Amino acid sequence: MERPNAWKQYDENAVRALEEAAKGYKDYITRGKTERECAALGVEMARAAGYRSLEEVIAGGKGVQCGDKIYQVQMNKAVMLFHMGKRPLEEGMNIVGAHIDSPRIDLKQNPFYEDADIAYGDTHYYGGIKKYQWVARALAIHGVAVKKDGAKVNIVVGEDESDPVVGISDLLIHLSQEQMVKKASEVIGGEDLDVMLCGRPLKGEEKEPVKAMLLSLMKDKYGLEEEDMLSAELELVPAGPARDYGLDRSMILGYGHDDRVCAYAELRAMMNLPQAPEYTCCCLLADKEEIGSVGATGMQAMYFENAVAEILNKCGKGENIYLRRCLANSRMLSCDVSAGFDPLFASAFEKKNAAFLGRGVCYNKFTGSRGKSGSNDANAEFLGRIRKVMDDNKVCWQTAELGRVDLGGGGTIAYICALYGMEVVDSGVPVLSMHAPQEIISKADLYEAIKAYTAFLTDMGPAK
Ligand code: MN
Ligand code: MN
């Protein structure tokens, strides 16, 4: 039952293709550090591959045919791609879905204050983080501020070599006697994650002169007032590019592998499709998974269903029954990262049912916590068909649970799409140090994920 290491089977050509994919991916997560940036990159890739927006298709007047490529963006934070297939939509789609939000630290709406001649930004963290991991490191600021007239200012500071970076300070070890005996969850409190932004008083300013320096920089560089923070989304993320990891360059260290590695693999798989796939193929890149898939850009919102309804309408099948059939008959991989086995924390895993770095894309029949609570738990019939598609396409794959029973748990978007009655199973790339500012994956698992998602989209079909 032990799965082989994928690297053993690679010839020179495979390693070249793997390195090409790794290079493209490193660029994707270096440029895409927020859900907005990843959505924009997804659209960029789609348009370059001949996709048109759903708005263009609707405005175009003509119907939708096999081979047509359509994308739709939800509020700049979620993206859907559809590549129309030969079969009618009501026979179901082959869907791959991932999320493009990652744990981070957001600036509050009223963030700025001055203390001890330093100007700070107050923050509220997003997603599940070990707060102590985010101090004493270089952070970049990514996001937008929207002015009252609707003008949007894009901000990225801390990525260019010549840019300054910002960060959150930690207490010196010399004075940490009290801090060091605290529980890890209390070492750094949520309200302690205040980011240092400026340290020099503005000349001629009496009251809060360092905060005045910050506000004057904002005004000069971006034309922003302090009040504009009320309608801003500024995210603090680890600064700098994703890099090769390990002396043999077999791995990648970077921010946001969860879940941008699956998002990128999905996008690459969509670009690999034949002009006329058998079934319509769909790629979902959702927002807000890390906080429960809520909100208008999270998977629980109706934008996916609405987009499918619009496409069906363009196919002359606007009646609701076609939508219900299309969704219920679909097959989906909920593509999200899995916990890679970490020998340094072996007791957190049950080794026979753990995912290993380098052994390929991982399938999780179920996730959840305790007695599989909150889990999708895919059907054995569906897994049987997936095994055949994976093996027929020589994909290196493995199965896993998230970790030892009763230790914790997690979820993905799988259970939400399963509500339509479609077949869904979790599949993803194993990650070490998940949710840390810098996470680790194996290049082999990225490469196998692209192969797996391409095979699923191309070859999957309904039960015979
Ligand atoms: Mn995830
Ligand atoms: Mn996560």
Short mmCIF file of C-alpha atoms and ligand atoms in Angstrom, two decimals:
data_model
loop_
_atom_site.label_atom_id
_atom_site.label_comp_id
_atom_site.label_asym_id
_atom_site.label_seq_id
_atom_site.Cartn_x
_atom_site.Cartn_y
_atom_site.Cartn_z
CA MET A 1 0.00 0.00 0.00
CA GLU A 2 2.99 2.33 0.35
CA ARG A 3 3.12 4.80 -2.54
CA PRO A 4 6.35 5.31 -4.52
CA ASN A 5 8.31 8.54 -4.55
CA ALA A 6 7.52 10.41 -7.77
CA TRP A 7 11.09 11.59 -8.37
CA LYS A 8 12.27 7.99 -8.99
CA GLN A 9 10.26 7.71 -12.21
CA TYR A 10 11.30 11.00 -13.83
CA ASP A 11 13.51 11.06 -16.90
CA GLU A 12 15.30 14.20 -18.17
CA ASN A 13 12.24 15.45 -20.04
CA ALA A 14 9.99 15.08 -17.01
CA VAL A 15 12.44 16.99 -14.82
CA ARG A 16 12.58 19.76 -17.44
CA ALA A 17 8.76 20.00 -17.53
CA LEU A 18 8.67 19.91 -13.73
CA GLU A 19 11.17 22.77 -13.45
CA GLU A 20 9.21 24.81 -16.01
CA ALA A 21 6.03 24.37 -13.95
CA ALA A 22 7.90 25.24 -10.74
CA LYS A 23 9.27 28.41 -12.31
CA GLY A 24 5.81 29.50 -13.47
CA TYR A 25 4.39 28.75 -10.04
CA LYS A 26 7.08 30.65 -8.15
CA ASP A 27 6.34 33.66 -10.32
CA TYR A 28 2.59 33.23 -9.69
CA ILE A 29 2.87 33.25 -5.88
CA THR A 30 5.55 35.94 -5.90
CA ARG A 31 3.22 38.25 -7.84
CA GLY A 32 -0.01 36.94 -6.30
CA LYS A 33 0.01 37.54 -2.56
CA THR A 34 -3.63 38.54 -2.12
CA GLU A 35 -6.91 37.11 -3.37
CA ARG A 36 -7.28 40.16 -5.64
CA GLU A 37 -3.83 39.71 -7.16
CA CYS A 38 -4.39 35.98 -7.69
CA ALA A 39 -7.77 36.66 -9.30
CA ALA A 40 -6.16 39.19 -11.66
CA LEU A 41 -3.38 36.74 -12.56
CA GLY A 42 -5.98 34.04 -13.26
CA VAL A 43 -7.81 36.39 -15.64
CA GLU A 44 -4.49 37.32 -17.28
CA MET A 45 -3.72 33.63 -17.93
CA ALA A 46 -7.27 32.97 -19.15
CA ARG A 47 -7.36 35.89 -21.57
CA ALA A 48 -3.96 34.93 -22.98
CA ALA A 49 -5.44 31.47 -23.65
CA GLY A 50 -8.43 32.87 -25.54
CA TYR A 51 -11.04 33.09 -22.76
CA ARG A 52 -13.69 35.84 -22.98
CA SER A 53 -15.64 37.29 -20.07
CA LEU A 54 -19.20 36.10 -19.51
CA GLU A 55 -20.32 39.72 -19.96
CA GLU A 56 -18.71 39.79 -23.42
CA VAL A 57 -20.35 36.48 -24.32
CA ILE A 58 -23.78 37.67 -23.18
CA ALA A 59 -23.37 41.01 -24.98
CA GLY A 60 -22.13 39.18 -28.11
CA GLY A 61 -25.61 37.87 -28.86
CA LYS A 62 -24.51 34.50 -30.26
CA GLY A 63 -24.98 31.22 -28.42
CA VAL A 64 -22.31 29.19 -26.64
CA GLN A 65 -20.64 26.32 -28.48
CA CYS A 66 -18.30 23.44 -27.77
CA GLY A 67 -14.74 24.79 -27.52
CA ASP A 68 -15.82 28.21 -26.23
CA LYS A 69 -13.82 29.51 -23.28
CA ILE A 70 -15.55 31.79 -20.80
CA TYR A 71 -14.48 33.39 -17.52
CA GLN A 72 -16.34 35.31 -14.86
CA VAL A 73 -14.97 37.35 -11.97
CA GLN A 74 -16.82 37.90 -8.70
CA MET A 75 -16.04 41.28 -7.07
CA ASN A 76 -12.37 41.10 -8.12
CA LYS A 77 -11.74 38.25 -5.64
CA ALA A 78 -13.06 35.01 -7.12
CA VAL A 79 -12.75 33.64 -10.66
CA MET A 80 -14.51 30.93 -12.63
CA LEU A 81 -13.29 29.45 -15.92
CA PHE A 82 -15.49 27.37 -18.22
CA HIS A 83 -14.20 25.44 -21.24
CA MET A 84 -17.25 24.17 -23.10
CA GLY A 85 -17.30 20.48 -23.95
CA LYS A 86 -18.96 18.25 -26.56
CA ARG A 87 -21.65 16.89 -24.24
CA PRO A 88 -24.70 18.93 -23.19
CA LEU A 89 -24.20 20.78 -19.91
CA GLU A 90 -26.99 18.89 -18.15
CA GLU A 91 -24.76 15.78 -18.27
CA GLY A 92 -22.56 17.58 -15.75
CA MET A 93 -19.18 19.29 -15.74
CA ASN A 94 -15.73 18.22 -14.61
CA ILE A 95 -14.84 20.81 -11.98
CA VAL A 96 -11.62 21.65 -10.15
CA GLY A 97 -12.00 24.17 -7.31
CA ALA A 98 -9.43 25.83 -5.07
CA HIS A 99 -9.21 28.93 -2.90
CA ILE A 100 -6.96 31.95 -3.46
CA ASP A 101 -7.16 33.62 -0.04
CA SER A 102 -4.38 32.84 2.46
CA PRO A 103 -3.82 33.59 6.15
CA ARG A 104 -2.47 37.10 6.66
CA ILE A 105 -2.71 40.24 8.78
CA ASP A 106 -5.14 42.98 7.72
CA LEU A 107 -4.92 46.65 8.66
CA LYS A 108 -7.95 47.81 10.66
CA GLN A 109 -10.30 50.47 9.24
CA ASN A 110 -9.00 53.06 11.74
CA PRO A 111 -5.43 51.79 12.01
CA PHE A 112 -2.97 54.61 12.63
CA TYR A 113 -1.57 55.85 15.93
CA GLU A 114 1.71 57.12 17.33
CA ASP A 115 3.52 55.87 20.41
CA ALA A 116 7.12 56.44 21.57
CA ASP A 117 7.94 58.35 18.38
CA ILE A 118 6.88 55.44 16.16
CA ALA A 119 3.85 55.45 13.85
CA TYR A 120 1.93 52.16 13.98
CA GLY A 121 -0.83 50.43 12.06
CA ASP A 122 -3.29 48.47 14.16
CA THR A 123 -4.30 45.14 12.62
CA HIS A 124 -6.75 42.26 12.72
CA TYR A 125 -5.39 38.88 11.62
CA TYR A 126 -7.20 36.79 8.97
CA GLY A 127 -7.42 33.00 9.04
CA GLY A 128 -5.78 30.51 11.38
CA ILE A 129 -2.29 31.67 12.30
CA LYS A 130 0.26 31.04 15.04
CA LYS A 131 0.61 34.72 15.88
CA TYR A 132 4.16 34.37 17.23
CA GLN A 133 5.34 33.33 13.73
CA TRP A 134 4.45 36.73 12.25
CA VAL A 135 6.67 38.97 14.40
CA ALA A 136 10.32 39.92 13.79
CA ARG A 137 10.15 39.37 10.04
CA ALA A 138 9.96 41.48 6.90
CA LEU A 139 6.39 42.18 5.80
CA ALA A 140 5.05 43.84 2.67
CA ILE A 141 1.82 45.79 2.28
CA HIS A 142 -0.53 44.75 -0.55
CA GLY A 143 -4.03 45.98 -1.27
CA VAL A 144 -6.35 48.72 -2.38
CA ALA A 145 -7.86 51.91 -1.05
CA VAL A 146 -11.08 53.16 -2.61
CA LYS A 147 -11.88 56.84 -2.49
CA LYS A 148 -15.37 58.27 -2.14
CA ASP A 149 -15.56 58.98 -5.86
CA GLY A 150 -14.84 55.31 -6.60
CA ALA A 151 -11.22 55.85 -7.65
CA LYS A 152 -9.17 52.82 -6.64
CA VAL A 153 -5.55 53.08 -5.55
CA ASN A 154 -3.49 49.88 -5.81
CA ILE A 155 -0.72 49.58 -3.25
CA VAL A 156 2.27 47.21 -3.16
CA VAL A 157 5.18 48.14 -0.90
CA GLY A 158 7.97 45.82 0.15
CA GLU A 159 8.48 43.58 -2.88
CA ASP A 160 10.95 45.50 -5.03
CA GLU A 161 14.58 45.21 -3.86
CA SER A 162 14.68 48.98 -3.45
CA ASP A 163 11.39 49.10 -1.48
CA PRO A 164 11.33 49.50 2.30
CA VAL A 165 9.67 46.69 4.27
CA VAL A 166 7.62 46.91 7.47
CA GLY A 167 7.11 44.51 10.35
CA ILE A 168 6.00 43.70 13.87
CA SER A 169 8.53 43.75 16.70
CA ASP A 170 9.06 41.03 19.33
CA LEU A 171 10.33 41.41 22.90
CA LEU A 172 14.07 40.96 23.40
CA ILE A 173 15.01 37.60 24.94
CA HIS A 174 16.82 39.41 27.78
CA LEU A 175 13.49 40.63 29.17
CA SER A 176 11.30 37.70 28.19
CA GLN A 177 11.18 35.76 31.45
CA GLU A 178 7.42 36.27 31.69
CA GLN A 179 6.72 35.87 27.98
CA MET A 180 8.67 32.61 27.69
CA VAL A 181 6.49 30.73 30.17
CA LYS A 182 3.24 31.73 28.47
CA LYS A 183 1.24 29.30 26.33
CA ALA A 184 2.16 29.58 22.64
CA SER A 185 -1.32 30.92 21.89
CA GLU A 186 -0.71 33.80 24.31
CA VAL A 187 2.95 34.65 23.59
CA ILE A 188 1.77 37.28 21.11
CA GLY A 189 -1.80 38.53 21.53
CA GLY A 190 -4.08 39.52 18.66
CA GLU A 191 -3.91 43.17 19.69
CA ASP A 192 -0.09 42.98 19.90
CA LEU A 193 0.22 42.55 16.13
CA ASP A 194 0.72 46.25 15.42
CA VAL A 195 2.94 47.03 12.48
CA MET A 196 5.71 49.67 12.59
CA LEU A 197 5.25 52.07 9.69
CA CYS A 198 7.31 55.23 10.34
CA GLY A 199 9.96 56.43 12.80
CA ARG A 200 10.76 60.03 11.93
CA PRO A 201 8.87 63.20 12.93
CA LEU A 202 7.57 65.50 10.23
CA LYS A 203 9.32 68.90 10.57
CA GLY A 204 7.16 71.71 11.94
CA GLU A 205 4.50 69.32 13.26
CA GLU A 206 3.77 69.55 17.01
CA LYS A 207 1.06 66.96 17.58
CA GLU A 208 1.86 63.31 16.66
CA PRO A 209 4.62 64.33 14.24
CA VAL A 210 5.58 60.74 13.24
CA LYS A 211 2.00 59.85 12.39
CA ALA A 212 1.98 63.14 10.46
CA MET A 213 4.99 61.82 8.51
CA LEU A 214 3.03 58.67 7.64
CA LEU A 215 -0.01 60.68 6.52
CA SER A 216 2.14 63.01 4.44
CA LEU A 217 3.78 60.02 2.69
CA MET A 218 0.35 58.56 1.96
CA LYS A 219 -0.79 61.88 0.54
CA ASP A 220 2.32 62.44 -1.60
CA LYS A 221 2.71 58.90 -2.93
CA TYR A 222 -0.93 57.78 -3.30
CA GLY A 223 -3.11 60.89 -2.89
CA LEU A 224 -4.76 59.23 0.13
CA GLU A 225 -6.19 60.84 3.29
CA GLU A 226 -6.43 59.06 6.64
CA GLU A 227 -10.22 58.82 6.13
CA ASP A 228 -9.62 56.75 2.97
CA MET A 229 -8.54 53.87 5.23
CA LEU A 230 -12.24 53.47 6.04
CA SER A 231 -12.67 51.96 2.59
CA ALA A 232 -9.33 50.23 2.18
CA GLU A 233 -8.23 46.58 2.18
CA LEU A 234 -4.55 46.53 3.06
CA GLU A 235 -2.95 43.17 3.83
CA LEU A 236 0.38 42.50 5.52
CA VAL A 237 2.08 39.52 3.92
CA PRO A 238 5.62 38.10 4.05
CA ALA A 239 7.89 40.21 1.83
CA GLY A 240 9.99 38.77 -0.96
CA PRO A 241 9.86 36.11 -3.66
CA ALA A 242 9.19 32.38 -3.44
CA ARG A 243 12.46 30.44 -3.63
CA ASP A 244 13.88 27.02 -4.32
CA TYR A 245 14.23 25.13 -1.04
CA GLY A 246 16.70 22.37 -0.18
CA LEU A 247 20.24 22.04 -1.51
CA ASP A 248 18.93 19.89 -4.38
CA ARG A 249 16.29 22.55 -5.21
CA SER A 250 13.60 19.86 -4.95
CA MET A 251 11.18 22.01 -2.96
CA ILE A 252 9.72 25.52 -2.93
CA LEU A 253 9.57 27.86 0.07
CA GLY A 254 6.95 30.56 -0.25
CA TYR A 255 3.97 32.38 1.17
CA GLY A 256 0.47 31.11 0.38
CA HIS A 257 0.99 27.57 -0.96
CA ASP A 258 -2.35 27.06 0.84
CA ASP A 259 -4.06 27.16 -1.53
CA ARG A 260 -2.42 28.93 -4.43
CA VAL A 261 -0.44 25.83 -5.36
CA CYS A 262 -3.72 24.07 -6.19
CA ALA A 263 -5.11 27.21 -7.84
CA TYR A 264 -2.06 27.37 -10.11
CA ALA A 265 -2.21 23.63 -10.88
CA GLU A 266 -5.86 24.04 -11.85
CA LEU A 267 -5.11 26.99 -14.14
CA ARG A 268 -2.30 25.06 -15.81
CA ALA A 269 -4.60 22.05 -16.23
CA MET A 270 -7.27 24.22 -17.89
CA MET A 271 -4.63 25.50 -20.33
CA ASN A 272 -3.69 21.87 -21.15
CA LEU A 273 -7.16 20.88 -22.36
CA PRO A 274 -7.92 19.84 -25.94
CA GLN A 275 -9.94 22.37 -27.96
CA ALA A 276 -13.07 20.23 -27.59
CA PRO A 277 -13.09 18.35 -24.27
CA GLU A 278 -15.71 15.63 -23.82
CA TYR A 279 -17.46 17.33 -20.89
CA THR A 280 -17.45 21.03 -20.05
CA CYS A 281 -14.50 21.75 -17.76
CA CYS A 282 -14.68 24.29 -15.00
CA CYS A 283 -12.09 25.86 -12.70
CA LEU A 284 -13.22 27.64 -9.53
CA LEU A 285 -10.93 30.00 -7.63
CA ALA A 286 -12.81 31.05 -4.51
CA ASP A 287 -12.12 33.59 -1.78
CA LYS A 288 -12.62 33.46 2.00
CA GLU A 289 -12.09 29.71 2.49
CA GLU A 290 -9.82 30.46 5.42
CA ILE A 291 -12.69 32.13 7.29
CA GLY A 292 -15.45 29.65 6.44
CA SER A 293 -16.22 30.37 2.75
CA VAL A 294 -18.63 33.11 3.79
CA GLY A 295 -19.39 36.48 2.18
CA ALA A 296 -20.24 37.38 -1.41
CA THR A 297 -16.90 36.05 -2.73
CA GLY A 298 -16.81 32.87 -0.61
CA MET A 299 -17.90 29.51 -2.02
CA GLN A 300 -21.18 29.61 -0.07
CA ALA A 301 -22.35 32.56 -2.20
CA MET A 302 -24.38 31.90 -5.35
CA TYR A 303 -22.03 33.31 -7.99
CA PHE A 304 -21.01 29.91 -9.33
CA GLU A 305 -24.61 28.73 -9.68
CA ASN A 306 -25.55 32.07 -11.28
CA ALA A 307 -22.73 31.84 -13.84
CA VAL A 308 -23.75 28.30 -14.82
CA ALA A 309 -27.38 29.50 -15.16
CA GLU A 310 -26.24 32.31 -17.48
CA ILE A 311 -24.23 29.91 -19.65
CA LEU A 312 -27.13 27.44 -19.83
CA ASN A 313 -29.37 30.32 -20.83
CA LYS A 314 -26.96 31.10 -23.69
CA CYS A 315 -27.27 27.45 -24.72
CA GLY A 316 -31.05 27.90 -24.96
CA LYS A 317 -31.61 25.99 -21.72
CA GLY A 318 -32.74 28.72 -19.34
CA GLU A 319 -35.25 26.55 -17.48
CA ASN A 320 -34.26 25.80 -13.92
CA ILE A 321 -34.34 22.04 -14.37
CA TYR A 322 -31.27 22.17 -16.66
CA LEU A 323 -29.30 24.02 -13.98
CA ARG A 324 -30.29 21.49 -11.32
CA ARG A 325 -29.30 18.58 -13.58
CA CYS A 326 -26.02 20.17 -14.60
CA LEU A 327 -24.93 20.73 -11.00
CA ALA A 328 -26.18 17.40 -9.64
CA ASN A 329 -24.48 15.46 -12.47
CA SER A 330 -21.13 17.23 -12.09
CA ARG A 331 -17.91 15.72 -10.77
CA MET A 332 -15.51 17.78 -8.71
CA LEU A 333 -12.08 17.78 -7.19
CA SER A 334 -12.00 20.16 -4.23
CA CYS A 335 -8.35 21.06 -4.64
CA ASP A 336 -6.80 22.12 -1.36
CA VAL A 337 -3.48 21.45 0.27
CA SER A 338 -3.04 18.58 2.71
CA ALA A 339 -0.77 18.22 5.72
CA GLY A 340 2.54 16.68 4.67
CA PHE A 341 4.07 14.17 7.10
CA ASP A 342 6.72 15.94 9.17
CA PRO A 343 9.20 13.59 10.90
CA LEU A 344 9.94 16.34 13.44
CA PHE A 345 6.31 16.15 14.56
CA ALA A 346 5.66 12.49 13.79
CA SER A 347 3.23 12.04 16.68
CA ALA A 348 0.75 14.41 14.99
CA PHE A 349 0.27 11.86 12.19
CA GLU A 350 -0.71 8.24 11.66
CA LYS A 351 1.99 7.21 9.23
CA LYS A 352 0.06 4.70 7.11
CA ASN A 353 -2.52 7.38 6.33
CA ALA A 354 -0.31 10.42 5.93
CA ALA A 355 0.74 12.35 2.81
CA PHE A 356 4.46 12.48 2.08
CA LEU A 357 6.32 15.22 0.24
CA GLY A 358 7.38 13.93 -3.17
CA ARG A 359 4.88 11.07 -3.41
CA GLY A 360 2.50 12.97 -5.64
CA VAL A 361 -0.92 14.59 -5.49
CA CYS A 362 -2.94 13.61 -2.44
CA TYR A 363 -6.58 12.48 -2.19
CA ASN A 364 -8.42 12.95 1.10
CA LYS A 365 -11.60 10.86 1.14
CA PHE A 366 -12.66 12.91 4.14
CA THR A 367 -11.42 15.85 6.20
CA GLY A 368 -13.26 17.32 9.20
CA SER A 369 -12.50 16.85 12.87
CA ARG A 370 -13.33 14.39 15.66
CA GLY A 371 -15.78 11.83 14.22
CA LYS A 372 -15.33 13.26 10.68
CA SER A 373 -17.46 16.20 11.77
CA GLY A 374 -17.92 18.77 9.01
CA SER A 375 -16.48 16.38 6.43
CA ASN A 376 -17.59 15.77 2.85
CA ASP A 377 -16.53 12.08 2.90
CA ALA A 378 -16.51 11.17 -0.78
CA ASN A 379 -18.29 8.08 -2.12
CA ALA A 380 -16.27 4.91 -2.70
CA GLU A 381 -17.80 4.60 -6.19
CA PHE A 382 -16.39 8.00 -7.14
CA LEU A 383 -12.95 7.17 -5.72
CA GLY A 384 -12.91 3.93 -7.69
CA ARG A 385 -13.35 5.84 -10.97
CA ILE A 386 -10.75 8.42 -9.96
CA ARG A 387 -8.20 5.66 -9.24
CA LYS A 388 -8.65 4.40 -12.79
CA VAL A 389 -8.28 7.87 -14.38
CA MET A 390 -5.16 8.59 -12.30
CA ASP A 391 -3.51 5.22 -13.06
CA ASP A 392 -4.44 5.31 -16.77
CA ASN A 393 -2.73 8.71 -16.99
CA LYS A 394 0.34 7.58 -15.00
CA VAL A 395 -0.24 10.15 -12.27
CA CYS A 396 1.73 9.63 -9.08
CA TRP A 397 -0.82 9.94 -6.29
CA GLN A 398 -1.36 9.06 -2.64
CA THR A 399 -4.15 9.12 -0.07
CA ALA A 400 -4.14 10.67 3.39
CA GLU A 401 -6.01 11.92 6.40
CA LEU A 402 -5.27 15.40 7.70
CA GLY A 403 -3.54 14.00 10.78
CA ARG A 404 -3.96 11.76 13.82
CA VAL A 405 -7.57 11.15 14.80
CA ASP A 406 -8.86 13.59 17.46
CA LEU A 407 -5.86 15.93 17.21
CA GLY A 408 -7.55 18.72 15.31
CA GLY A 409 -8.88 18.99 11.81
CA GLY A 410 -9.87 21.25 8.99
CA GLY A 411 -12.20 21.67 6.05
CA THR A 412 -12.31 22.84 2.46
CA ILE A 413 -14.96 23.97 -0.03
CA ALA A 414 -15.89 20.33 -0.79
CA TYR A 415 -18.98 20.14 1.41
CA ILE A 416 -20.47 23.29 -0.17
CA CYS A 417 -20.44 22.02 -3.76
CA ALA A 418 -21.58 18.61 -2.51
CA LEU A 419 -24.84 20.31 -1.49
CA TYR A 420 -25.90 20.17 -5.14
CA GLY A 421 -25.61 16.39 -4.98
CA MET A 422 -22.52 16.32 -7.19
CA GLU A 423 -19.62 13.94 -6.62
CA VAL A 424 -16.79 15.71 -4.77
CA VAL A 425 -13.50 14.59 -3.26
CA ASP A 426 -10.63 16.55 -1.73
CA SER A 427 -7.36 16.51 -3.62
CA GLY A 428 -4.24 18.60 -3.14
CA VAL A 429 -0.56 19.09 -2.65
CA PRO A 430 1.07 18.10 0.68
CA VAL A 431 2.51 21.10 2.57
CA LEU A 432 4.88 21.43 5.51
CA SER A 433 4.56 24.38 7.92
CA MET A 434 1.01 25.02 6.66
CA HIS A 435 -0.32 28.51 7.51
CA ALA A 436 3.16 29.70 8.55
CA PRO A 437 4.44 32.82 6.77
CA GLN A 438 6.68 30.55 4.67
CA GLU A 439 5.29 27.14 3.69
CA ILE A 440 7.06 24.24 1.96
CA ILE A 441 6.02 22.02 -0.95
CA SER A 442 7.81 19.54 -3.21
CA LYS A 443 8.09 20.48 -6.88
CA ALA A 444 7.17 16.87 -7.73
CA ASP A 445 3.79 17.23 -6.01
CA LEU A 446 3.02 20.44 -7.91
CA TYR A 447 3.92 18.68 -11.16
CA GLU A 448 1.78 15.64 -10.32
CA ALA A 449 -1.14 17.91 -9.32
CA ILE A 450 -1.08 19.54 -12.77
CA LYS A 451 -1.03 16.06 -14.36
CA ALA A 452 -3.83 14.85 -12.06
CA TYR A 453 -6.12 17.82 -12.69
CA THR A 454 -5.52 17.67 -16.44
CA ALA A 455 -6.40 13.95 -16.42
CA PHE A 456 -9.51 14.51 -14.29
CA LEU A 457 -10.81 17.33 -16.49
CA THR A 458 -10.10 15.44 -19.71
CA ASP A 459 -11.08 11.88 -18.85
CA MET A 460 -13.57 11.94 -15.98
CA GLY A 461 -17.20 11.11 -16.70
CA PRO A 462 -20.34 9.85 -14.98
CA ALA A 463 -20.62 6.35 -13.57
CA LYS A 464 -21.26 3.84 -16.38
MN MN B 1 -6.72 25.55 2.14
MN MN B 2 -5.84 26.92 5.07
#
